[in-house]
Structures are given as structure tokens and as C-alpha cells.
Amino acid sequence: MSSTNIIKIILALVLGIALGLAYGWVIDPVEYTDVPPNILREDYRVDYVLMVAEAYQNDLDDETAVRRLAVLGSESPAAITTSALEYANHNSFTGDEIQILQQLLTAMQTYQPQGNSNP
Amino acid sequence: MSRLFRSTTLHFILALLIGLGVGLLYSWRLSPVTYVDANPAMLRADFKDQYRIVIAASYAATQDLARARARLNLLGDADPTAELSAQAQRMLAEGESFETVRPLAQLATDLKQGFASNPVSISPTPFPTFNTPIADVTSTPEETQETAIEIEEEATTTPLPTVFFEQTPLVPVTVETNAPRPTFTPTPGPGSPFALVAQETVCEPGQAPRMQFTLQDSRRREIAGVEIIVTWAQGEDRFFTGFKPELGDGYADFLMQADTVYNIRISAGGTFVPNISAPVCTDPNGAQYPGSLALTFQQP
């Protein structure tokens, strides 16, 4: 086999790889359908935290709020709420929304799991 | 020459296909596109259920129906109302308490009727304020100051019980009991008992006999969330109106046995209706079969 043919074969191989990557990454990428909430886009995450804060405003149930925030990842509930509050402050959330997020943050900062109330 | 050409072309095509295969293997298996900005429609089913619960809980607090609807639409359900009802029934079947399920049922009902049945103005009690340092989570000192002032102003103008925390907030010291704010309950009070105003026999050949309840207020509007207790010699069952919104907000039904006598009690108001049993229907051929009962209860 001549060197010209070898070059052609290598070019074809590279072209095939490029086509494969383009198809697999751009044209028909892997679609995720059953994702966990921890990879939600930030605005959705913040809206979720805001919902938890609105519900907390109604029931004042720390345990439930903590459980609901826990689905967003392994960070502490206070850290999750802090991130949401930062986002809200930078993205024109209303004063009321920021206030209830602040109230949730206060609750999460003071939250102690049941059975561990004595330091 | 022709053989050489065919050989070169074959090698070229083979190389192209191998390259394509390697490219796909890498892009689909070894290093697939990773999502970091997923939307709620992509969530796993159990997380979608959790999302709906939080939407409903938020709605119970804000009564902002448009926002709740927009949030439900994010989940990509073909029929968000039906999905809410189905989830509520699923949760009840799994043994969840009605108090847990009620926000879902309420949101489904309000979505169906198109307006909030429990406007926020009914329970205007403000949220208790916390006299605690504002956490430094804002990026600029100005913003922090603004938030602090805003909270402080709220604290000075709110006449309700206030919870005081020490500077080290791990162990809050409460001066007053932090009581949950009162919430509106859609079930009528004890002063307005339901009365059985209509009892009709429903003959449906081939259908299992059932009691079909419709509960209405004094203005004949159907009421969701009213508990009905059916007892018989061997047992008792409790259920609520409003879990089949397609049949009416105040609708509920209960499967009967043909040879059993039931007593009915409407939990709110304590109305008691004894000795209810499946009526006897006759088909065109003269054969008898157990029929259903349509029972309408109404507040005076």
C-alpha cells in the first residue's frame, strides 16, 4: 500500500471521528430525562428555594423546609439558602421575596436536627 | 487498476466508518454531553412529585394561582391539574395524611375553577419577625444595609409575637412561643352542619354499587376537602371530597357491598345518616341488581 493511500485512510479515519463527535455532541447528544434536582439551572434552583421559603412562611416547619432543601444537593440548607439569597439580590427579586428568603435563611442557620438540641 | 481502486475505496470507507464509530463511542459513552443546567421537566418522577408538593405548599401560603400554574408548567406535564389530582390520590393510597395531601388537592381544585378559593386577605396575619442579625450574604455593603433597614423596619412596625435569638444563633432562646400563623381551613365549621337534602337511586347495569356524595355549601357551591366517614358492621372508611375534580369539587364516592348496611357521618358538622344500603334495581329483562345512591349534602 502506497503512502498516499495510507494518508487517505488516516484522513478518512479522522473525518469519521470528527463526524462521530459532531453527531454525538451536537446533532443527537445524549438526552437526560431522569435527572436529580442538584443539576437544575440556577434560576430554577432559586425559585425552588423561594417556594420552600414561601411554604415555610406559612407552616414554620423547620424540619420540612430542611427536607425539601436537601433534594438540591449535599450542601447545608443554610448554604443553599444563602446562594439563593445572593442570586435574588442580584436579579431584581422583590423586597418581599428577599425578605422571606432571609427569614428562611435565619431559620436554617438556627436549625438543629431533632435529638441534637443540647450542645 | 480497478481492483486497486476498489481496494483503496474500501479502505477509505472502512476507515471512515471506524472513525465514525470511535467518535460516537467517545461522544455517547466516554464523554457524553453533561447537563449542568437542567430544567424541571427533566427531573426524575419522584423529584417531580416533590416539586409539585413544594409548589402546592407555596401556593397554600401565597394563593398566587398564576405563579403556581407557571411553575407547574415547568414540569412539562400534559395536564398539570390531572397530574396533581393523581399524585394526591397516590399519596393518600400510600398512607400519607390528608393534611399533607390537602395543598395538592386545593391547588388542583383552584386550577380547575380558575381562581384562588382562599385569598390571602382572609388570613392577613403577618409572619412573625426575627430580631436577629441579618446574615451577610449580599455582595455589596449598600445592599446589605438596605436589607437590614428593611427588616428592621418590619420588626418595629409588626405588632405580633417576636422571636429573639441570641447573637450565637445555634440555640435560639424564645421569649414567646413561636406559634404557627393561623391557616384557613376550607372545611366548614361545626356551626354549619351538612344536611342530607337529596337521595336518589342510580341504576347503572354492570357498574359496582357505590355511594356518590356531593357536598355543597349554602350557595350550592361544591366544597372540596370535607371528610366523610362511612361505617359498617365490619369496619370504617374515611375519605374526602375533591379528589376527582373532573366529577366536581365536592364529589366523592364509596364502593358498597350489596348486603351491607352503612352509616354515614360528615366529619365537619357531625351530620349522621344511618341505615344506608344499596338499592335494588331491575333491568329490562326483570333481573334485579344492586344500584348506586347519589347523596347530596348541603349546608343550611
Tab-separated table of C-alpha atoms in Angstrom:
chain	number	residue	atom	x	y	z
A	1	MET	CA	0.000	0.000	0.000
A	2	SER	CA	1.380	3.330	-1.039
A	3	SER	CA	1.924	6.210	1.343
A	4	THR	CA	-0.758	8.161	-0.480
A	5	ASN	CA	-3.302	5.516	0.325
A	6	ILE	CA	-2.226	5.398	3.930
A	7	ILE	CA	-2.680	9.145	4.185
A	8	LYS	CA	-6.145	8.808	2.644
A	9	ILE	CA	-7.083	6.162	5.137
A	10	ILE	CA	-5.841	8.251	8.045
A	11	LEU	CA	-7.759	11.238	6.721
A	12	ALA	CA	-10.881	9.111	6.429
A	13	LEU	CA	-10.388	7.905	9.994
A	14	VAL	CA	-10.037	11.469	11.274
A	15	LEU	CA	-13.018	12.590	9.220
A	16	GLY	CA	-15.063	9.715	10.657
A	17	ILE	CA	-14.077	10.586	14.199
A	18	ALA	CA	-14.972	14.223	13.600
A	19	LEU	CA	-18.347	13.260	12.147
A	20	GLY	CA	-18.983	10.904	15.044
A	21	LEU	CA	-18.168	13.560	17.607
A	22	ALA	CA	-20.272	16.151	15.828
A	23	TYR	CA	-23.210	13.776	15.681
A	24	GLY	CA	-22.825	12.612	19.288
A	25	TRP	CA	-22.237	16.003	20.859
A	26	VAL	CA	-24.202	18.389	18.665
A	27	ILE	CA	-26.711	16.744	16.354
A	28	ASP	CA	-28.004	13.999	18.623
A	29	PRO	CA	-26.431	14.328	22.050
A	30	VAL	CA	-27.288	12.050	24.956
A	31	GLU	CA	-30.571	13.243	26.422
A	32	TYR	CA	-31.058	13.133	30.144
A	33	THR	CA	-34.613	12.609	31.293
A	34	ASP	CA	-34.368	11.424	34.869
A	35	VAL	CA	-32.043	13.931	36.441
A	36	PRO	CA	-31.774	14.823	40.117
A	37	PRO	CA	-32.567	18.367	41.202
A	38	ASN	CA	-28.981	19.200	42.080
A	39	ILE	CA	-28.224	19.957	38.439
A	40	LEU	CA	-31.160	22.293	37.957
A	41	ARG	CA	-30.274	25.593	36.356
A	42	GLU	CA	-29.594	28.229	38.951
A	43	ASP	CA	-32.764	30.239	38.378
A	44	TYR	CA	-34.866	27.103	38.817
A	45	ARG	CA	-32.937	26.201	41.961
A	46	VAL	CA	-33.546	29.649	43.384
A	47	ASP	CA	-37.229	29.510	42.508
A	48	TYR	CA	-37.424	26.154	44.279
A	49	VAL	CA	-35.785	27.652	47.373
A	50	LEU	CA	-38.192	30.578	47.149
A	51	MET	CA	-41.112	28.136	47.125
A	52	VAL	CA	-39.706	26.403	50.178
A	53	ALA	CA	-39.376	29.805	51.841
A	54	GLU	CA	-42.959	30.720	50.960
A	55	ALA	CA	-44.205	27.436	52.361
A	56	TYR	CA	-42.084	27.926	55.471
A	57	GLN	CA	-43.667	31.322	55.945
A	58	ASN	CA	-46.976	29.508	56.205
A	59	ASP	CA	-46.148	26.476	58.328
A	60	LEU	CA	-42.948	27.497	60.195
A	61	ASP	CA	-41.850	23.889	59.962
A	62	ASP	CA	-38.047	23.761	60.044
A	63	GLU	CA	-37.865	20.018	59.543
A	64	THR	CA	-39.973	20.100	56.412
A	65	ALA	CA	-38.015	23.023	54.984
A	66	VAL	CA	-34.728	21.230	55.613
A	67	ARG	CA	-36.023	18.069	53.998
A	68	ARG	CA	-37.226	19.982	50.964
A	69	LEU	CA	-33.935	21.821	50.565
A	70	ALA	CA	-31.946	18.615	50.936
A	71	VAL	CA	-33.000	17.434	47.480
A	72	LEU	CA	-30.943	20.250	45.982
A	73	GLY	CA	-27.667	18.654	46.955
A	74	SER	CA	-25.278	17.883	49.728
A	75	GLU	CA	-24.718	21.473	50.802
A	76	SER	CA	-26.187	22.542	54.097
A	77	PRO	CA	-29.680	24.064	53.947
A	78	ALA	CA	-28.235	27.356	55.138
A	79	ALA	CA	-25.654	27.361	52.332
A	80	ILE	CA	-28.313	26.571	49.740
A	81	THR	CA	-30.495	29.379	51.042
A	82	THR	CA	-27.550	31.756	51.157
A	83	SER	CA	-26.784	31.067	47.497
A	84	ALA	CA	-30.431	31.654	46.626
A	85	LEU	CA	-30.460	34.903	48.564
A	86	GLU	CA	-27.345	36.108	46.777
A	87	TYR	CA	-28.943	35.296	43.441
A	88	ALA	CA	-32.148	37.075	44.477
A	89	ASN	CA	-30.235	40.163	45.497
A	90	HIS	CA	-28.507	40.314	42.132
A	91	ASN	CA	-31.538	39.577	39.987
A	92	SER	CA	-34.214	42.064	40.913
A	93	PHE	CA	-36.275	39.869	43.159
A	94	THR	CA	-38.934	41.816	45.023
A	95	GLY	CA	-38.381	43.036	48.549
A	96	ASP	CA	-40.971	40.588	49.854
A	97	GLU	CA	-39.258	37.650	48.182
A	98	ILE	CA	-35.882	38.666	49.542
A	99	GLN	CA	-37.400	39.070	52.962
A	100	ILE	CA	-38.925	35.610	53.094
A	101	LEU	CA	-35.673	34.125	51.786
A	102	GLN	CA	-33.918	35.984	54.589
A	103	GLN	CA	-36.393	34.547	57.080
A	104	LEU	CA	-35.779	31.055	55.757
A	105	LEU	CA	-32.038	31.640	55.996
A	106	THR	CA	-32.387	32.711	59.602
A	107	ALA	CA	-34.358	29.575	60.334
A	108	MET	CA	-31.840	27.365	58.572
A	109	GLN	CA	-28.929	28.985	60.390
A	110	THR	CA	-30.570	28.318	63.713
A	111	TYR	CA	-31.867	24.886	62.790
A	112	GLN	CA	-30.813	21.983	64.946
A	113	PRO	CA	-31.789	18.461	63.983
A	114	GLN	CA	-34.162	16.849	66.432
A	115	GLY	CA	-32.402	14.837	69.065
A	116	ASN	CA	-29.362	17.086	68.938
A	117	SER	CA	-30.723	20.108	70.694
A	118	ASN	CA	-28.242	20.046	73.542
A	119	PRO	CA	-24.841	21.318	72.509
B	1	MET	CA	-6.300	-0.740	-11.663
B	2	SER	CA	-9.951	-1.368	-10.953
B	3	ARG	CA	-9.006	-3.812	-8.214
B	4	LEU	CA	-6.591	-1.278	-6.721
B	5	PHE	CA	-9.267	1.428	-6.868
B	6	ARG	CA	-11.799	-0.793	-5.208
B	7	SER	CA	-9.313	-1.699	-2.551
B	8	THR	CA	-8.439	1.952	-1.829
B	9	THR	CA	-12.089	2.982	-1.792
B	10	LEU	CA	-12.939	0.096	0.502
B	11	HIS	CA	-10.135	1.051	2.863
B	12	PHE	CA	-11.288	4.653	2.808
B	13	ILE	CA	-14.863	3.738	3.631
B	14	LEU	CA	-13.788	1.310	6.324
B	15	ALA	CA	-11.543	3.946	7.891
B	16	LEU	CA	-14.386	6.455	7.764
B	17	LEU	CA	-16.771	4.043	9.454
B	18	ILE	CA	-14.235	3.088	12.097
B	19	GLY	CA	-13.613	6.777	12.758
B	20	LEU	CA	-17.336	7.409	12.963
B	21	GLY	CA	-17.708	4.556	15.423
B	22	VAL	CA	-14.861	5.818	17.566
B	23	GLY	CA	-16.316	9.320	17.509
B	24	LEU	CA	-19.755	8.111	18.556
B	25	LEU	CA	-18.320	5.855	21.238
B	26	TYR	CA	-16.444	8.781	22.693
B	27	SER	CA	-19.291	11.285	22.454
B	28	TRP	CA	-22.075	8.998	23.642
B	29	ARG	CA	-20.299	6.751	26.120
B	30	LEU	CA	-16.916	8.006	27.231
B	31	SER	CA	-17.598	11.711	27.340
B	32	PRO	CA	-21.279	12.417	26.762
B	33	VAL	CA	-22.745	15.868	26.971
B	34	THR	CA	-23.143	16.622	30.663
B	35	TYR	CA	-26.060	18.681	31.787
B	36	VAL	CA	-25.453	21.251	34.431
B	37	ASP	CA	-28.390	23.495	33.660
B	38	ALA	CA	-31.302	21.100	33.663
B	39	ASN	CA	-34.884	22.276	33.722
B	40	PRO	CA	-37.619	20.828	35.948
B	41	ALA	CA	-39.183	18.900	33.061
B	42	MET	CA	-36.090	16.680	33.029
B	43	LEU	CA	-36.433	15.679	36.674
B	44	ARG	CA	-36.931	12.101	37.722
B	45	ALA	CA	-40.562	11.240	38.507
B	46	ASP	CA	-40.109	11.165	42.282
B	47	PHE	CA	-38.403	14.555	42.225
B	48	LYS	CA	-41.228	15.905	40.088
B	49	ASP	CA	-43.612	14.728	42.798
B	50	GLN	CA	-41.545	16.567	45.376
B	51	TYR	CA	-41.518	19.658	43.139
B	52	ARG	CA	-45.319	19.574	42.917
B	53	ILE	CA	-45.620	19.254	46.682
B	54	VAL	CA	-43.459	22.329	47.150
B	55	ILE	CA	-45.404	24.253	44.501
B	56	ALA	CA	-48.642	23.377	46.290
B	57	ALA	CA	-47.209	24.287	49.697
B	58	SER	CA	-46.010	27.589	48.310
B	59	TYR	CA	-49.411	28.202	46.764
B	60	ALA	CA	-51.079	27.472	50.090
B	61	ALA	CA	-49.051	30.348	51.517
B	62	THR	CA	-49.281	32.865	48.682
B	63	GLN	CA	-52.509	31.925	46.870
B	64	ASP	CA	-50.797	33.135	43.709
B	65	LEU	CA	-52.561	30.889	41.221
B	66	ALA	CA	-50.897	32.298	38.105
B	67	ARG	CA	-47.469	31.692	39.531
B	68	ALA	CA	-48.357	28.195	40.695
B	69	ARG	CA	-49.669	27.415	37.220
B	70	ALA	CA	-46.483	28.755	35.617
B	71	ARG	CA	-44.370	26.693	37.972
B	72	LEU	CA	-46.374	23.544	37.240
B	73	ASN	CA	-45.940	24.156	33.526
B	74	LEU	CA	-42.186	23.929	34.032
B	75	LEU	CA	-42.633	20.237	34.771
B	76	GLY	CA	-43.883	19.625	31.257
B	77	ASP	CA	-46.974	17.648	32.252
B	78	ALA	CA	-49.624	17.355	29.560
B	79	ASP	CA	-52.354	18.063	32.114
B	80	PRO	CA	-50.920	19.583	35.320
B	81	THR	CA	-54.283	19.546	37.101
B	82	ALA	CA	-54.862	15.878	36.433
B	83	GLU	CA	-51.298	15.143	37.467
B	84	LEU	CA	-51.839	16.957	40.759
B	85	SER	CA	-55.028	15.017	41.453
B	86	ALA	CA	-53.381	11.744	40.531
B	87	GLN	CA	-50.456	12.463	42.826
B	88	ALA	CA	-52.813	13.390	45.656
B	89	GLN	CA	-54.673	10.117	45.290
B	90	ARG	CA	-51.430	8.195	45.015
B	91	MET	CA	-50.146	9.753	48.229
B	92	LEU	CA	-53.383	9.006	50.068
B	93	ALA	CA	-53.218	5.429	48.870
B	94	GLU	CA	-49.662	5.228	50.189
B	95	GLY	CA	-50.873	6.280	53.625
B	96	GLU	CA	-49.945	9.956	53.666
B	97	SER	CA	-52.139	12.071	55.910
B	98	PHE	CA	-54.776	14.255	54.379
B	99	GLU	CA	-53.108	17.307	55.885
B	100	THR	CA	-50.072	16.522	53.753
B	101	VAL	CA	-52.133	15.964	50.646
B	102	ARG	CA	-54.571	18.827	51.137
B	103	PRO	CA	-52.416	21.530	49.430
B	104	LEU	CA	-52.200	19.401	46.293
B	105	ALA	CA	-55.948	18.847	46.240
B	106	GLN	CA	-56.599	22.511	46.918
B	107	LEU	CA	-54.293	23.640	44.120
B	108	ALA	CA	-55.876	21.148	41.712
B	109	THR	CA	-59.314	22.427	42.634
B	110	ASP	CA	-58.328	26.071	42.244
B	111	LEU	CA	-56.647	25.412	38.914
B	112	LYS	CA	-59.794	23.769	37.713
B	113	GLN	CA	-62.092	26.568	38.843
B	114	GLY	CA	-59.640	29.242	37.721
B	115	PHE	CA	-59.395	31.315	40.865
B	116	ALA	CA	-57.982	31.081	44.355
B	117	SER	CA	-60.637	29.774	46.681
B	118	ASN	CA	-58.774	31.024	49.719
B	119	PRO	CA	-57.457	34.527	49.030
B	120	VAL	CA	-54.583	35.691	51.177
B	121	SER	CA	-56.645	38.544	52.525
B	122	ILE	CA	-58.686	36.017	54.527
B	123	SER	CA	-55.718	35.380	56.797
B	124	PRO	CA	-53.835	38.665	56.920
B	125	THR	CA	-51.728	37.768	59.934
B	126	PRO	CA	-48.184	38.774	59.116
B	127	PHE	CA	-45.266	36.486	59.577
B	128	PRO	CA	-43.550	36.776	62.961
B	129	THR	CA	-40.331	38.697	62.603
B	130	PHE	CA	-36.978	37.617	63.949
B	131	ASN	CA	-34.947	40.087	65.898
B	132	THR	CA	-31.672	38.640	64.790
B	133	PRO	CA	-28.636	39.968	62.952
B	134	ILE	CA	-29.013	39.926	59.206
B	135	ALA	CA	-26.717	37.401	57.600
B	136	ASP	CA	-24.028	38.933	55.409
B	137	VAL	CA	-24.902	37.214	52.190
B	138	THR	CA	-25.144	40.183	49.899
B	139	SER	CA	-22.324	41.204	47.663
B	140	THR	CA	-22.206	44.922	48.352
B	141	PRO	CA	-22.326	46.773	51.631
B	142	GLU	CA	-25.042	49.057	50.272
B	143	GLU	CA	-27.357	46.158	49.549
B	144	THR	CA	-26.718	44.654	52.929
B	145	GLN	CA	-27.571	47.920	54.560
B	146	GLU	CA	-30.787	48.206	52.575
B	147	THR	CA	-31.893	44.737	53.544
B	148	ALA	CA	-31.030	45.294	57.152
B	149	ILE	CA	-33.012	48.510	57.245
B	150	GLU	CA	-35.955	46.866	55.565
B	151	ILE	CA	-36.050	44.007	58.038
B	152	GLU	CA	-35.538	46.359	60.943
B	153	GLU	CA	-38.441	48.496	59.823
B	154	GLU	CA	-40.619	45.445	59.606
B	155	ALA	CA	-39.592	44.466	63.077
B	156	THR	CA	-40.508	47.808	64.536
B	157	THR	CA	-43.888	48.022	62.870
B	158	THR	CA	-45.069	44.465	63.311
B	159	PRO	CA	-47.200	44.104	66.406
B	160	LEU	CA	-47.103	40.321	66.509
B	161	PRO	CA	-45.149	37.883	68.643
B	162	THR	CA	-41.471	38.282	68.083
B	163	VAL	CA	-38.843	35.615	68.485
B	164	PHE	CA	-35.497	36.749	69.864
B	165	PHE	CA	-32.320	34.901	69.096
B	166	GLU	CA	-29.015	35.390	70.767
B	167	GLN	CA	-26.023	36.506	68.767
B	168	THR	CA	-24.755	32.962	68.604
B	169	PRO	CA	-27.747	31.563	66.849
B	170	LEU	CA	-27.212	27.863	67.398
B	171	VAL	CA	-29.565	27.700	70.358
B	172	PRO	CA	-32.438	30.106	69.912
B	173	VAL	CA	-33.917	31.484	73.123
B	174	THR	CA	-37.573	32.103	72.586
B	175	VAL	CA	-39.234	34.765	74.642
B	176	GLU	CA	-42.654	33.871	73.375
B	177	THR	CA	-43.969	30.723	71.856
B	178	ASN	CA	-43.494	30.800	68.135
B	179	ALA	CA	-46.976	29.763	67.184
B	180	PRO	CA	-47.741	28.897	63.577
B	181	ARG	CA	-49.827	31.501	61.863
B	182	PRO	CA	-53.462	30.583	61.564
B	183	THR	CA	-54.367	28.997	58.279
B	184	PHE	CA	-57.677	28.999	56.530
B	185	THR	CA	-59.429	25.681	56.546
B	186	PRO	CA	-61.833	25.035	53.714
B	187	THR	CA	-63.905	22.657	55.780
B	188	PRO	CA	-66.944	24.329	57.299
B	189	GLY	CA	-67.134	24.961	60.998
B	190	PRO	CA	-69.214	22.994	63.448
B	191	GLY	CA	-71.914	25.624	63.406
B	192	SER	CA	-72.913	24.781	59.873
B	193	PRO	CA	-73.736	21.095	59.699
B	194	PHE	CA	-74.415	19.410	56.392
B	195	ALA	CA	-77.874	18.017	55.897
B	196	LEU	CA	-78.864	15.270	53.525
B	197	VAL	CA	-81.049	17.133	51.034
B	198	ALA	CA	-81.338	14.565	48.256
B	199	GLN	CA	-81.029	10.809	47.946
B	200	GLU	CA	-81.520	9.305	44.509
B	201	THR	CA	-81.191	5.782	43.243
B	202	VAL	CA	-78.826	5.430	40.300
B	203	CYS	CA	-79.289	2.289	38.229
B	204	GLU	CA	-76.268	1.501	36.099
B	205	PRO	CA	-76.244	-2.121	34.901
B	206	GLY	CA	-72.781	-3.612	35.067
B	207	GLN	CA	-71.450	-0.985	37.461
B	208	ALA	CA	-70.442	-1.768	41.012
B	209	PRO	CA	-72.836	-0.199	43.513
B	210	ARG	CA	-71.460	2.938	45.117
B	211	MET	CA	-72.418	5.951	47.151
B	212	GLN	CA	-71.863	9.106	45.165
B	213	PHE	CA	-71.521	12.048	47.501
B	214	THR	CA	-71.906	15.690	46.557
B	215	LEU	CA	-71.274	18.241	49.284
B	216	GLN	CA	-72.381	21.830	48.797
B	217	ASP	CA	-72.330	24.977	50.830
B	218	SER	CA	-75.402	27.107	51.405
B	219	ARG	CA	-74.952	28.694	47.969
B	220	ARG	CA	-74.859	25.307	46.282
B	221	ARG	CA	-71.159	25.575	45.531
B	222	GLU	CA	-69.375	22.291	45.826
B	223	ILE	CA	-66.817	22.053	48.628
B	224	ALA	CA	-63.563	20.160	48.448
B	225	GLY	CA	-61.734	18.699	51.408
B	226	VAL	CA	-64.710	17.631	53.531
B	227	GLU	CA	-64.128	14.381	55.359
B	228	ILE	CA	-66.770	11.675	55.074
B	229	ILE	CA	-66.789	8.709	57.427
B	230	VAL	CA	-68.609	5.559	56.399
B	231	THR	CA	-69.012	2.805	58.978
B	232	TRP	CA	-70.494	-0.639	58.775
B	233	ALA	CA	-70.559	-3.713	60.960
B	234	GLN	CA	-67.108	-4.884	59.943
B	235	GLY	CA	-65.266	-1.633	59.606
B	236	GLU	CA	-64.890	2.012	58.772
B	237	ASP	CA	-63.552	4.101	55.909
B	238	ARG	CA	-62.686	7.774	55.720
B	239	PHE	CA	-62.237	9.824	52.608
B	240	PHE	CA	-62.507	13.377	51.355
B	241	THR	CA	-64.320	15.270	48.689
B	242	GLY	CA	-62.416	16.926	45.877
B	243	PHE	CA	-60.098	14.180	44.720
B	244	LYS	CA	-61.961	13.663	41.477
B	245	PRO	CA	-62.232	17.252	40.281
B	246	GLU	CA	-63.411	16.089	36.898
B	247	LEU	CA	-66.613	14.959	38.626
B	248	GLY	CA	-66.931	18.044	40.821
B	249	ASP	CA	-65.044	19.710	43.636
B	250	GLY	CA	-67.478	18.389	46.210
B	251	TYR	CA	-67.636	14.879	44.804
B	252	ALA	CA	-66.522	11.672	46.470
B	253	ASP	CA	-67.640	8.095	46.101
B	254	PHE	CA	-67.510	4.850	48.027
B	255	LEU	CA	-67.982	1.286	46.807
B	256	MET	CA	-70.773	-0.550	48.591
B	257	GLN	CA	-71.436	-4.208	49.187
B	258	ALA	CA	-74.943	-5.226	48.203
B	259	ASP	CA	-75.827	-6.852	51.512
B	260	THR	CA	-74.265	-4.370	53.918
B	261	VAL	CA	-75.875	-1.579	55.890
B	262	TYR	CA	-73.827	1.570	56.245
B	263	ASN	CA	-73.864	4.625	58.456
B	264	ILE	CA	-72.578	7.919	57.132
B	265	ARG	CA	-71.120	10.772	59.086
B	266	ILE	CA	-69.915	14.042	57.650
B	267	SER	CA	-66.962	14.934	59.802
B	268	ALA	CA	-67.449	18.687	59.679
B	269	GLY	CA	-70.706	19.386	61.393
B	270	GLY	CA	-71.261	15.875	62.573
B	271	THR	CA	-74.234	15.034	60.365
B	272	PHE	CA	-75.142	11.388	60.874
B	273	VAL	CA	-77.158	9.345	58.379
B	274	PRO	CA	-77.843	5.744	59.454
B	275	ASN	CA	-79.041	2.639	57.636
B	276	ILE	CA	-77.882	3.262	54.098
B	277	SER	CA	-77.758	0.263	51.795
B	278	ALA	CA	-77.541	-0.398	48.089
B	279	PRO	CA	-80.939	-0.006	46.408
B	280	VAL	CA	-82.328	-2.733	44.216
B	281	CYS	CA	-82.608	-2.008	40.506
B	282	THR	CA	-84.315	-4.047	37.846
B	283	ASP	CA	-83.024	-4.390	34.308
B	284	PRO	CA	-85.315	-4.587	31.233
B	285	ASN	CA	-85.312	-8.392	31.485
B	286	GLY	CA	-86.641	-8.256	35.002
B	287	ALA	CA	-83.398	-9.289	36.666
B	288	GLN	CA	-82.504	-7.483	39.847
B	289	TYR	CA	-79.089	-5.982	40.619
B	290	PRO	CA	-77.694	-3.624	43.268
B	291	GLY	CA	-77.761	0.027	42.258
B	292	SER	CA	-75.922	3.114	43.421
B	293	LEU	CA	-77.009	6.039	45.558
B	294	ALA	CA	-76.483	9.707	44.772
B	295	LEU	CA	-76.398	11.550	48.095
B	296	THR	CA	-76.380	15.332	48.198
B	297	PHE	CA	-75.466	17.090	51.413
B	298	GLN	CA	-75.838	20.809	51.813
B	299	GLN	CA	-75.176	23.365	54.472
B	300	PRO	CA	-78.221	25.365	55.565
